[in-house]
Coordinates of C-alpha atoms and ligand atoms in Angstrom, one line a residue:
M221 CA 113.8 189.8 216.1
S222 CA 114.1 186.5 214.4
D223 CA 113.0 187.0 210.4
R224 CA 111.9 183.1 211.0
A225 CA 109.5 183.9 213.4
F226 CA 106.0 183.5 212.1
A227 CA 104.0 185.3 215.2
S228 CA 104.8 187.2 218.2
L229 CA 103.2 188.0 221.6
I230 CA 103.4 191.3 222.7
P231 CA 102.8 192.2 226.6
A232 CA 100.1 195.1 226.2
N233 CA 99.6 196.2 229.4
A234 CA 102.3 197.5 232.2
L235 CA 101.7 194.8 234.4
A236 CA 102.5 192.2 231.2
R237 CA 105.7 194.1 230.3
L238 CA 107.0 194.3 233.6
A239 CA 106.6 190.5 234.3
F240 CA 108.0 190.0 230.8
S241 CA 111.4 192.4 231.7
D242 CA 111.1 190.2 235.2
V243 CA 111.2 186.8 233.5
Y244 CA 114.3 188.4 231.6
D245 CA 116.2 189.6 234.1
V246 CA 115.7 186.1 236.0
L247 CA 116.8 183.8 233.2
T248 CA 119.8 185.7 231.9
R249 CA 121.2 185.9 235.4
R250 CA 121.1 181.9 236.2
Q251 CA 122.0 181.6 232.8
S252 CA 125.1 179.4 233.2
N253 CA 123.3 176.7 235.3
Q254 CA 120.0 176.5 233.9
A255 CA 118.0 173.8 232.3
D256 CA 117.2 173.2 228.6
D257 CA 113.7 174.1 229.2
A258 CA 114.5 177.6 230.8
Q259 CA 117.6 177.9 227.9
A260 CA 114.9 177.6 224.7
A261 CA 112.1 179.8 226.4
L262 CA 114.8 182.9 226.7
G263 CA 115.7 181.7 223.2
R264 CA 111.8 182.2 222.4
M265 CA 112.2 185.9 223.8
F266 CA 113.4 188.9 221.8
V267 CA 114.4 191.4 224.1
E268 CA 115.9 194.9 223.1
P269 CA 120.0 195.6 223.8
E270 CA 118.8 198.2 225.9
Q271 CA 116.5 198.6 229.2
T272 CA 114.0 201.7 228.6
C273 CA 111.9 203.6 230.7
D274 CA 108.4 203.1 230.8
D275 CA 106.2 205.5 232.5
E276 CA 103.3 203.5 232.7
I277 CA 105.2 200.8 234.7
V278 CA 106.9 204.0 236.9
R279 CA 102.9 204.4 238.1
L280 CA 102.2 200.8 238.3
R281 CA 105.0 200.6 240.9
R282 CA 104.4 203.3 242.8
E283 CA 100.8 202.2 243.4
M284 CA 102.2 199.0 244.3
E285 CA 104.2 200.8 246.8
R286 CA 101.6 202.8 247.8
T287 CA 99.0 199.9 248.1
K288 CA 102.1 198.2 250.2
Y289 CA 102.4 200.8 252.8
D290 CA 98.6 201.5 252.8
T291 CA 98.5 197.9 254.1
D292 CA 101.6 198.1 256.4
G293 CA 99.4 200.6 258.0
E294 CA 102.3 203.5 257.0
A295 CA 100.8 206.9 255.8
S296 CA 100.0 206.8 252.0
E297 CA 101.2 209.5 249.5
T298 CA 98.7 210.4 246.5
L299 CA 99.9 209.2 243.4
T300 CA 99.2 213.2 242.5
E301 CA 102.0 214.4 244.8
P302 CA 105.3 212.7 244.4
D303 CA 108.1 214.0 246.4
T304 CA 110.9 215.4 244.9
D305 CA 113.3 212.4 246.1
T306 CA 110.8 209.7 244.3
E307 CA 110.9 212.1 241.1
K308 CA 114.6 211.4 241.3
Q309 CA 113.7 208.0 241.5
L310 CA 111.7 207.8 238.5
P311 CA 114.0 206.7 235.7
G312 CA 115.2 203.9 237.8
L313 CA 111.7 202.7 238.9
G314 CA 110.6 202.7 235.4
M315 CA 113.4 200.9 233.8
V316 CA 112.6 197.2 231.9
W317 CA 113.6 195.2 229.1
V318 CA 111.1 195.6 226.2
G319 CA 110.3 192.9 223.7
C320 CA 108.2 190.0 222.8
Y321 CA 107.9 186.3 222.6
L322 CA 108.4 184.8 219.3
L323 CA 106.6 182.1 217.8
G324 CA 108.6 180.4 215.1
L325 CA 109.2 176.6 214.0
Q326 CA 113.0 176.4 214.1
S327 CA 112.0 176.8 218.0
P328 CA 109.4 174.0 218.3
P329 CA 107.5 173.7 221.5
A330 CA 109.2 170.6 224.1
V331 CA 106.0 168.5 223.7
P332 CA 105.1 169.4 220.1
E333 CA 101.2 167.3 220.5
R334 CA 100.1 169.6 223.1
G335 CA 101.8 172.8 221.3
W336 CA 103.7 175.8 223.0
A337 CA 102.8 176.3 226.8
A338 CA 102.5 179.7 228.2
G339 CA 102.4 180.3 231.7
K340 CA 104.7 180.4 235.1
G341 CA 108.4 179.6 235.2
P342 CA 110.9 178.4 235.1
L343 CA 110.0 175.1 236.7
E344 CA 111.7 172.0 237.2
N345 CA 109.4 169.7 236.1
M346 CA 107.1 171.2 234.0
P347 CA 108.7 172.9 230.4
I348 CA 107.0 175.9 229.8
D349 CA 107.5 177.3 226.4
L350 CA 106.7 181.1 226.7
L351 CA 107.4 182.3 230.3
L352 CA 104.9 184.8 230.9
Y353 CA 106.3 185.6 234.6
T354 CA 108.1 183.9 237.8
R355 CA 106.8 182.6 240.8
S356 CA 107.9 185.3 243.0
F357 CA 106.4 187.8 240.5
A358 CA 103.1 186.0 240.4
K359 CA 103.4 186.3 244.3
S360 CA 103.8 189.8 244.7
H361 CA 101.4 190.7 241.9
D362 CA 98.6 188.6 243.0
I363 CA 98.6 186.7 239.7
S364 CA 96.9 183.0 239.8
L365 CA 96.8 181.5 236.5
R366 CA 96.8 177.8 235.7
N367 CA 100.0 176.4 234.7
P368 CA 100.4 176.4 231.8
H369 CA 97.5 178.6 231.4
A370 CA 97.3 178.2 227.7
R371 CA 98.9 176.6 224.8
F372 CA 99.0 177.3 220.9
N373 CA 99.1 174.7 218.5
F374 CA 98.0 174.0 214.4
F375 CA 94.8 172.5 213.3
V376 CA 96.2 169.4 212.2
E377 CA 93.5 169.2 209.2
S378 CA 93.9 172.9 208.2
N379 CA 97.2 174.2 209.6
G380 CA 95.3 176.8 211.2
L381 CA 97.1 178.5 214.4
F382 CA 94.9 178.3 217.8
I383 CA 95.3 179.0 221.5
I384 CA 93.2 177.1 223.4
G385 CA 93.2 176.9 227.6
C386 CA 94.8 174.5 230.0
S387 CA 91.6 174.5 232.6
R388 CA 88.3 173.8 233.0
S389 CA 87.4 175.8 235.8
P390 CA 85.8 179.1 235.3
S391 CA 88.7 181.4 237.1
A392 CA 91.0 180.3 234.5
Q393 CA 90.4 183.5 232.9
L394 CA 91.4 183.8 229.0
T395 CA 89.8 185.7 226.7
V396 CA 91.0 186.6 222.6
N397 CA 89.3 189.7 221.3
G398 CA 87.0 189.7 224.0
D399 CA 85.6 186.1 223.6
A400 CA 86.0 184.0 226.6
V401 CA 88.5 181.0 225.8
T402 CA 87.8 177.5 227.0
R403 CA 89.0 174.0 226.5
L404 CA 87.6 174.1 222.8
P405 CA 90.4 175.8 220.3
Y406 CA 89.9 179.5 219.2
H407 CA 91.5 179.9 215.8
L408 CA 93.7 183.0 215.7
N409 CA 92.4 184.2 212.5
Q410 CA 93.1 187.9 212.7
H411 CA 96.5 189.5 211.9
S412 CA 96.7 191.1 215.0
M413 CA 94.7 190.0 218.4
K414 CA 94.0 190.8 221.9
I415 CA 95.0 188.2 224.2
Q416 CA 94.3 188.3 228.0
L417 CA 95.5 185.5 230.4
G418 CA 93.8 187.2 234.3
K419 CA 95.6 190.2 234.6
L420 CA 98.2 190.1 231.8
E421 CA 97.3 191.8 228.5
Y422 CA 99.0 190.6 225.0
H423 CA 99.2 191.7 221.4
F424 CA 99.0 188.7 219.4
Q425 CA 100.5 189.3 216.1
W426 CA 101.5 187.7 212.9
T427 CA 104.5 188.4 211.3
E428 CA 105.9 189.1 207.5
F429 CA 107.2 185.6 207.1
A430 CA 104.3 184.0 207.9
A431 CA 103.1 185.7 204.4
K432 CA 105.7 183.8 203.0
D433 CA 105.5 180.6 200.9
D434 CA 108.7 179.9 202.9
F435 CA 106.4 179.6 206.0
T436 CA 103.6 177.4 204.6
V437 CA 105.6 175.0 203.1
A438 CA 107.8 174.5 206.9
R439 CA 104.4 174.5 208.7
R440 CA 102.9 171.7 206.6
R441 CA 106.3 169.9 207.0
Y442 CA 106.5 170.4 210.6
V443 CA 102.0 169.7 211.1
A444 CA 102.8 166.4 209.0
R445 CA 106.2 165.1 211.1
A446 CA 105.5 166.7 214.5
L447 CA 101.9 166.3 214.9
G448 CA 101.0 163.5 212.9
G449 CA 98.5 165.3 210.5
P450 CA 97.8 164.4 206.8
P451 CA 100.4 164.3 204.4
A452 CA 100.6 167.8 203.0
A453 CA 99.2 166.6 199.7
S454 CA 95.8 165.7 201.1
I455 CA 95.0 168.8 203.4
D456 CA 91.5 170.3 201.8
V457 CA 91.9 173.4 202.8
E458 CA 95.4 175.2 203.9
M459 CA 94.7 178.1 206.4
P460 CA 95.8 181.3 204.5
T461 CA 98.1 183.7 206.7
P462 CA 95.4 186.6 208.1
L463 CA 95.8 189.3 206.2
P464 CA 96.4 193.1 208.0
N465 CA 93.9 194.7 207.0
K466 CA 90.9 192.7 208.3
R467 CA 87.3 192.8 207.7
T468 CA 84.5 190.5 209.8
M469 CA 81.2 189.7 209.3
G470 CA 79.4 188.4 211.9
R471 CA 81.8 185.9 213.8
W472 CA 83.4 185.7 210.1
T473 CA 86.7 187.0 209.4
L474 CA 87.6 187.6 205.5
G475 CA 90.7 186.8 203.8
D476 CA 91.5 186.6 200.1
A477 CA 89.2 187.6 197.6
L478 CA 87.9 184.7 195.5
G479 CA 86.2 185.6 192.8
A480 CA 83.8 188.2 191.7
G481 CA 80.9 188.6 189.2
G482 CA 78.6 190.7 188.0
H483 CA 76.6 190.4 191.9
G484 CA 79.0 191.1 194.0
R485 CA 82.4 189.7 195.4
V486 CA 83.2 186.2 197.0
F487 CA 85.9 186.3 199.7
F488 CA 87.6 183.9 201.7
A489 CA 86.4 183.7 205.2
S490 CA 87.2 181.5 208.4
D491 CA 85.9 181.6 211.7
P492 CA 86.9 181.5 215.9
S493 CA 86.2 177.6 215.2
G494 CA 88.7 177.0 212.3
N495 CA 86.0 176.8 209.8
V496 CA 86.1 178.1 206.3
A497 CA 83.4 179.4 203.8
A498 CA 83.2 181.5 201.1
I499 CA 81.2 184.7 202.0
K500 CA 79.3 186.5 198.9
V501 CA 78.9 190.4 199.4
V502 CA 76.7 191.8 197.6
E503 CA 75.7 195.8 198.0
R504 CA 72.0 195.8 197.7
T505 CA 70.5 199.1 196.6
S506 CA 66.7 200.1 195.5
R507 CA 67.7 198.8 192.2
N508 CA 69.0 195.7 192.4
C509 CA 67.6 194.3 196.0
H510 CA 64.9 192.4 194.1
S511 CA 67.7 190.5 192.4
V512 CA 69.4 189.9 195.5
D513 CA 66.5 188.6 197.7
K514 CA 65.8 186.4 194.5
E515 CA 69.3 185.0 194.3
I516 CA 69.0 184.2 198.0
Q517 CA 65.6 182.7 197.9
T518 CA 66.9 180.2 195.1
L519 CA 70.2 179.5 197.0
Q520 CA 68.0 178.6 199.6
E521 CA 65.7 176.3 197.6
V522 CA 68.7 174.7 196.2
T523 CA 70.4 174.4 199.6
N524 CA 67.0 172.7 200.7
F525 CA 67.1 170.2 197.8
A526 CA 71.1 169.5 198.2
Q527 CA 70.5 168.3 201.6
R528 CA 67.9 166.3 200.4
S529 CA 69.2 164.9 196.9
D530 CA 73.2 165.5 197.4
D531 CA 74.8 163.3 199.4
G532 CA 78.2 163.6 197.2
E533 CA 78.3 167.4 198.1
R534 CA 78.9 168.5 194.4
V535 CA 76.4 171.3 194.6
L536 CA 77.3 174.4 196.8
R537 CA 75.0 175.5 199.6
M538 CA 73.9 178.6 201.8
A539 CA 75.0 178.5 205.4
E540 CA 73.5 181.5 206.5
V541 CA 73.0 185.2 205.6
M542 CA 73.7 188.1 207.2
Y543 CA 72.5 191.6 206.3
S544 CA 74.2 194.9 207.7
N545 CA 70.9 196.6 208.0
G546 CA 68.0 194.1 208.7
E547 CA 66.5 191.4 206.0
E548 CA 64.1 194.2 204.2
F549 CA 65.8 196.7 202.1
S550 CA 64.9 200.2 203.7
S551 CA 64.4 202.8 201.0
K552 CA 65.4 205.3 203.7
T553 CA 69.2 204.1 203.1
A554 CA 70.8 204.3 199.6
F555 CA 72.4 200.7 200.1
D556 CA 72.9 198.2 202.3
N557 CA 75.5 195.4 202.6
V558 CA 74.2 191.7 202.2
A559 CA 77.2 188.9 203.4
I560 CA 75.9 185.3 201.4
V561 CA 77.9 182.5 203.9
L562 CA 78.1 179.5 201.0
K563 CA 79.9 175.7 201.8
P564 CA 82.2 174.2 201.2
M565 CA 84.8 176.8 199.8
T566 CA 86.6 175.7 197.1
P567 CA 90.3 176.5 197.1
Q568 CA 90.2 175.9 193.1
T569 CA 88.2 176.1 190.4
F570 CA 88.1 174.5 186.9
G571 CA 89.8 177.9 186.0
D572 CA 93.0 176.8 187.4
L573 CA 92.7 173.5 185.3
V574 CA 92.6 174.8 182.0
G575 CA 95.8 175.3 180.6
T576 CA 97.2 173.0 182.6
R577 CA 98.8 170.2 180.1
S578 CA 99.1 166.6 180.0
K579 CA 102.8 165.3 181.2
G580 CA 104.7 163.9 178.6
G581 CA 104.0 165.9 175.7
S582 CA 100.4 164.2 174.4
N583 CA 97.8 166.9 173.6
G584 CA 94.7 166.5 176.0
M585 CA 93.7 167.2 179.3
T586 CA 95.5 165.6 182.4
I587 CA 93.6 162.5 184.0
E588 CA 92.9 164.9 187.0
A589 CA 90.8 167.5 184.9
A590 CA 88.9 164.6 183.3
T591 CA 88.3 162.9 186.6
A592 CA 87.2 166.7 187.5
F593 CA 85.4 167.3 184.7
R594 CA 83.5 163.7 185.1
A595 CA 82.9 164.8 188.8
A596 CA 81.2 167.8 187.7
L597 CA 79.1 166.1 185.2
L598 CA 77.7 163.8 188.3
G599 CA 77.3 167.1 189.9
V600 CA 74.9 168.5 187.2
K601 CA 73.4 165.0 186.9
V602 CA 72.3 165.6 190.6
M603 CA 70.5 169.2 189.8
H604 CA 68.8 167.8 186.6
D605 CA 67.6 164.6 188.4
G606 CA 66.0 167.1 191.2
R607 CA 64.6 169.1 188.0
W608 CA 66.9 172.3 188.7
L609 CA 69.0 173.7 185.9
H610 CA 72.0 175.7 186.7
R611 CA 72.0 178.1 183.8
D612 CA 75.3 179.5 184.1
L613 CA 78.4 176.7 184.1
K614 CA 81.6 177.8 183.2
P615 CA 85.4 177.3 184.4
T616 CA 85.1 179.6 187.3
N617 CA 81.9 178.3 188.6
I618 CA 83.1 174.8 189.2
G619 CA 85.5 174.8 192.4
L620 CA 87.1 172.1 193.1
I621 CA 88.1 170.7 197.0
G622 CA 89.9 167.5 198.3
K623 CA 92.7 165.0 197.5
P624 CA 91.3 163.5 195.3
L625 CA 89.5 166.8 193.6
R626 CA 86.1 166.4 194.1
S627 CA 83.7 169.1 192.0
V628 CA 81.2 171.6 193.6
L629 CA 78.8 173.5 191.1
L630 CA 79.3 177.0 192.5
D631 CA 76.9 180.1 191.6
V632 CA 74.1 178.2 191.9
G633 CA 71.9 181.6 193.1
T634 CA 70.6 181.8 189.1
S635 CA 69.5 178.2 188.9
K636 CA 65.9 177.4 188.1
H637 CA 63.9 174.7 188.8
I638 CA 61.9 173.1 185.9
Q639 CA 58.5 170.7 185.3
A640 CA 58.5 167.7 184.2
G641 CA 59.1 167.2 180.4
G642 CA 58.7 171.6 180.7
S643 CA 60.5 174.4 179.3
L644 CA 61.6 177.7 180.0
R645 CA 60.7 181.2 178.7
P646 CA 64.0 182.8 177.6
E647 CA 65.0 186.3 179.4
P648 CA 67.7 187.6 177.3
G649 CA 70.4 189.3 179.9
T650 CA 69.4 188.1 183.1
V651 CA 70.9 184.8 183.5
G652 CA 74.5 183.1 181.8
T653 CA 77.8 183.9 180.3
V654 CA 78.7 185.0 177.0
G655 CA 80.8 182.3 175.8
Y656 CA 79.0 179.7 177.9
L657 CA 75.4 180.4 177.4
A658 CA 73.5 177.6 174.7
P659 CA 71.9 180.2 171.9
E660 CA 67.9 178.7 172.9
L661 CA 68.7 180.3 176.3
E662 CA 68.5 183.5 174.4
L663 CA 66.5 182.7 171.6
G664 CA 63.5 180.4 172.1
D665 CA 61.8 177.8 175.2
Y666 CA 65.0 175.8 176.8
D667 CA 65.6 173.1 179.0
H668 CA 68.0 171.0 180.8
S669 CA 70.3 170.7 177.9
I670 CA 71.6 174.3 178.1
D671 CA 73.7 173.1 180.8
I672 CA 75.0 170.2 178.7
W673 CA 76.3 172.7 176.1
S674 CA 78.2 174.6 179.0
M675 CA 79.4 171.8 180.4
S676 CA 80.5 170.5 176.1
I677 CA 82.2 174.1 176.1
I678 CA 84.1 173.4 179.1
L679 CA 85.0 170.1 177.9
F680 CA 86.7 171.5 174.8
E681 CA 89.0 173.8 177.0
L682 CA 89.7 171.3 179.2
T683 CA 91.1 169.5 176.1
Y684 CA 92.5 172.2 173.8
N685 CA 93.3 174.8 176.5
Y686 CA 91.6 177.4 174.4
H687 CA 87.8 178.5 174.2
P688 CA 86.5 177.7 170.5
W689 CA 85.2 181.1 169.9
K690 CA 85.2 184.4 171.7
Y691 CA 83.0 187.0 171.4
A692 CA 82.3 190.0 173.9
I693 CA 78.6 189.8 173.2
N694 CA 76.0 187.1 172.4
P695 CA 75.5 186.4 168.3
W696 CA 72.3 184.5 169.6
R697 CA 70.6 187.3 171.2
D698 CA 68.2 189.2 168.7
G699 CA 69.8 192.5 166.9
K700 CA 71.8 193.4 164.6
T701 CA 75.5 193.8 166.0
N702 CA 74.4 190.5 167.4
E703 CA 73.6 188.5 164.5
A704 CA 76.5 189.7 162.4
L705 CA 78.5 187.7 164.4
R706 CA 76.5 184.5 163.3
P707 CA 78.3 183.4 160.3
S708 CA 81.5 183.8 162.1
F709 CA 80.5 182.1 165.0
R710 CA 79.4 178.8 162.7
K711 CA 82.9 179.0 161.1
N712 CA 84.8 179.0 164.3
Y713 CA 82.0 176.3 165.6
Q714 CA 82.7 174.1 162.3
N715 CA 86.5 174.4 163.4
A716 CA 85.8 173.2 166.5
M717 CA 83.7 170.2 165.7
D718 CA 86.5 169.1 162.9
K719 CA 89.3 169.4 165.4
M720 CA 87.6 167.0 168.0
V721 CA 86.2 164.5 164.7
G722 CA 89.9 164.4 163.4
D723 CA 90.9 163.7 167.1
Y724 CA 88.3 161.1 167.8
R725 CA 90.6 158.4 166.3
N726 CA 93.1 159.2 169.5
A727 CA 90.7 159.2 171.8
R728 CA 89.1 155.6 171.2
V729 CA 93.0 154.2 171.3
S730 CA 93.5 155.9 174.6
P731 CA 91.2 157.9 176.8
A732 CA 93.9 159.6 177.9
K733 CA 94.5 161.0 174.7
G734 CA 90.8 163.2 174.4
Y735 CA 87.1 162.6 174.8
I736 CA 85.4 163.2 171.7
H737 CA 82.5 160.9 171.4
R738 CA 81.5 159.3 168.3
E739 CA 78.6 161.1 167.5
C740 CA 79.7 164.7 168.3
S741 CA 79.2 166.3 165.3
M742 CA 77.3 169.2 166.4
S743 CA 75.8 171.1 163.4
A744 CA 74.3 174.5 163.1
S745 CA 70.8 174.4 162.0
R746 CA 68.5 177.1 160.8
G747 CA 69.9 179.4 163.7
R748 CA 69.7 177.2 166.3
L749 CA 71.9 174.5 166.9
A750 CA 71.2 171.0 167.8
N751 CA 73.1 170.3 170.7
Q752 CA 71.9 166.7 171.6
N753 CA 75.3 165.6 170.3
S754 CA 77.3 167.8 172.8
S755 CA 74.7 166.0 175.4
Q756 CA 75.8 163.1 174.1
L757 CA 79.4 163.7 174.3
A758 CA 79.3 164.6 177.9
V759 CA 77.1 161.3 178.9
S760 CA 79.6 159.4 176.9
L761 CA 82.1 160.4 180.0
L762 CA 79.7 159.7 182.6
R763 CA 80.0 156.4 181.3
W764 CA 83.8 156.3 181.0
Ligands
LIG245 N1 82.3 178.7 197.5 C1 83.2 179.1 196.8 N2 84.7 178.4 196.7 C2 85.9 179.2 196.4 N3 85.3 180.3 194.9 C3 83.9 180.9 195.2 C4 82.9 180.0 195.8 N4 81.8 180.6 195.2 C5 82.2 181.5 194.2 N5 83.5 181.3 194.0 C6 84.3 182.4 193.0 O1 83.4 183.3 193.1 C7 83.5 183.9 191.7 C8 81.8 184.4 191.6 O2 80.6 184.1 192.7 P1 79.4 184.3 191.6 O3 79.7 183.5 190.7 O4 78.9 183.4 193.1 O5 79.5 185.5 192.1 P2 78.5 186.0 190.6 O6 78.3 187.4 190.9 O7 76.9 185.4 190.2 O8 79.4 186.2 189.8 P3 79.1 185.9 188.0 O9 78.4 187.2 187.5 O10 80.3 185.8 187.1 O11 78.2 184.5 187.4 C9 83.0 182.4 191.1 O12 83.1 182.1 189.7 C10 84.0 181.5 191.5 O13 85.5 181.8 191.2

């Protein structure tokens, strides 16, 4: 089999296997004088070097013989009582060419915009890329499909592969995994899928080569060149090759994990229409069911707010929630799964930007990171203008999507609405991530400036590629071990400030060399830090 084919279509039922063998016989018999299209179709067939005896085909042929005798008015033999002569002919009856059709970019379809056409052939006037059956086979086996019956092609926006029916007629039967496919593309988003064209059944399967980078690179080039798709560099979300071990939730098929947190795992997901989303799968138990329900309620409120006030789509939204055992948690079941569908799915996060150095050897963040940071601040502004506090900003909770990069605030399920001019009481241990949470979040009343604190630490990381201090526990929580870390924290904090102030001169000369605001001299005072200046640091970027 070609090691550069990205997918195969394997005849699954006896009729499809027999049709495959028949096509191969016909094409190889006519090989010397056949048209280029038929030659190309033959090249898309992988065939084992020797014929094999297929028991089901023996049965199929005998059944056909019997029906023929019946319709001809001759006495029929029952299938269970073959005579000895027929037994002797059995191996001959069942001998077929075994193989599959291959889809590969080195053998593109005759008309790339239409994709690989599958149907009856060979025909003089119409190129059929995947020859499923011949004209005479259709007649003798009563196959009435449209011609071509289906096509395979790539979505230009995402490079995902789809199949589409070629006729509006309800009799033009095409199903994938039992779902009827019409004139709308059906995304082939599972490693192995059952495709049925009338009486003919096939297994569609992605190959090992499809999981390699070589394939994705070649696919990008092909889609841009042959289909006039956007240049590879401007694809928002590129469809990954489906994984062999599939997991489905409703209409969604899950792919790789995008991240994991204290409350669940988040997966890439796609649906038959080619939509993509991030799905957070949370295991609900009697211990956490209230916090899960609370997170979903908050996600819904933030989504409602974002739909009204977030035109730039800078804040994550919840599209739907799926419950494995109904919305109410039942104490009879020890646990159930809740799948939260979130949009957009962002292929990257700020976690990927930390550590990327600007080209040319200068210190400081890249222009790309600076632009993304500014965009993230605008997202924070959208939330704050609507009196929402995010409360868990950190590099992995800020997604990046699109070209140019757009920043999206993720993990908004622990956000909190605040009254105008009001403050919130701390609930230590319930929200935020050590390393990014502002001291007052667990010490005293707090307001929106806790998000500015977190953004300032992210800014430091983007600029210098390391976190200014690292502790496993929060120095600003009550408790002896925690409090013992405070002198060390103050020292690290001061070092960070000194570094930033030292770089200030460069930053003023050229913003590309650093983003230190003149007034950014955060100082620790009486156990509570004045983060006013870090907020100015962030605000100054908004003006930049
Ligand atoms: N829409 C999305 N697109 C891409 N990645 C995402 C998306 N939503 C979440 N993630 C990734 O999954 C990670 C975990 O998701 P989330 O933060 O919602 O879970 P969590 O349990 O609340 O995590 P934590 O306890 O660390 O805050 C995120 O940090 C992010 O990297």
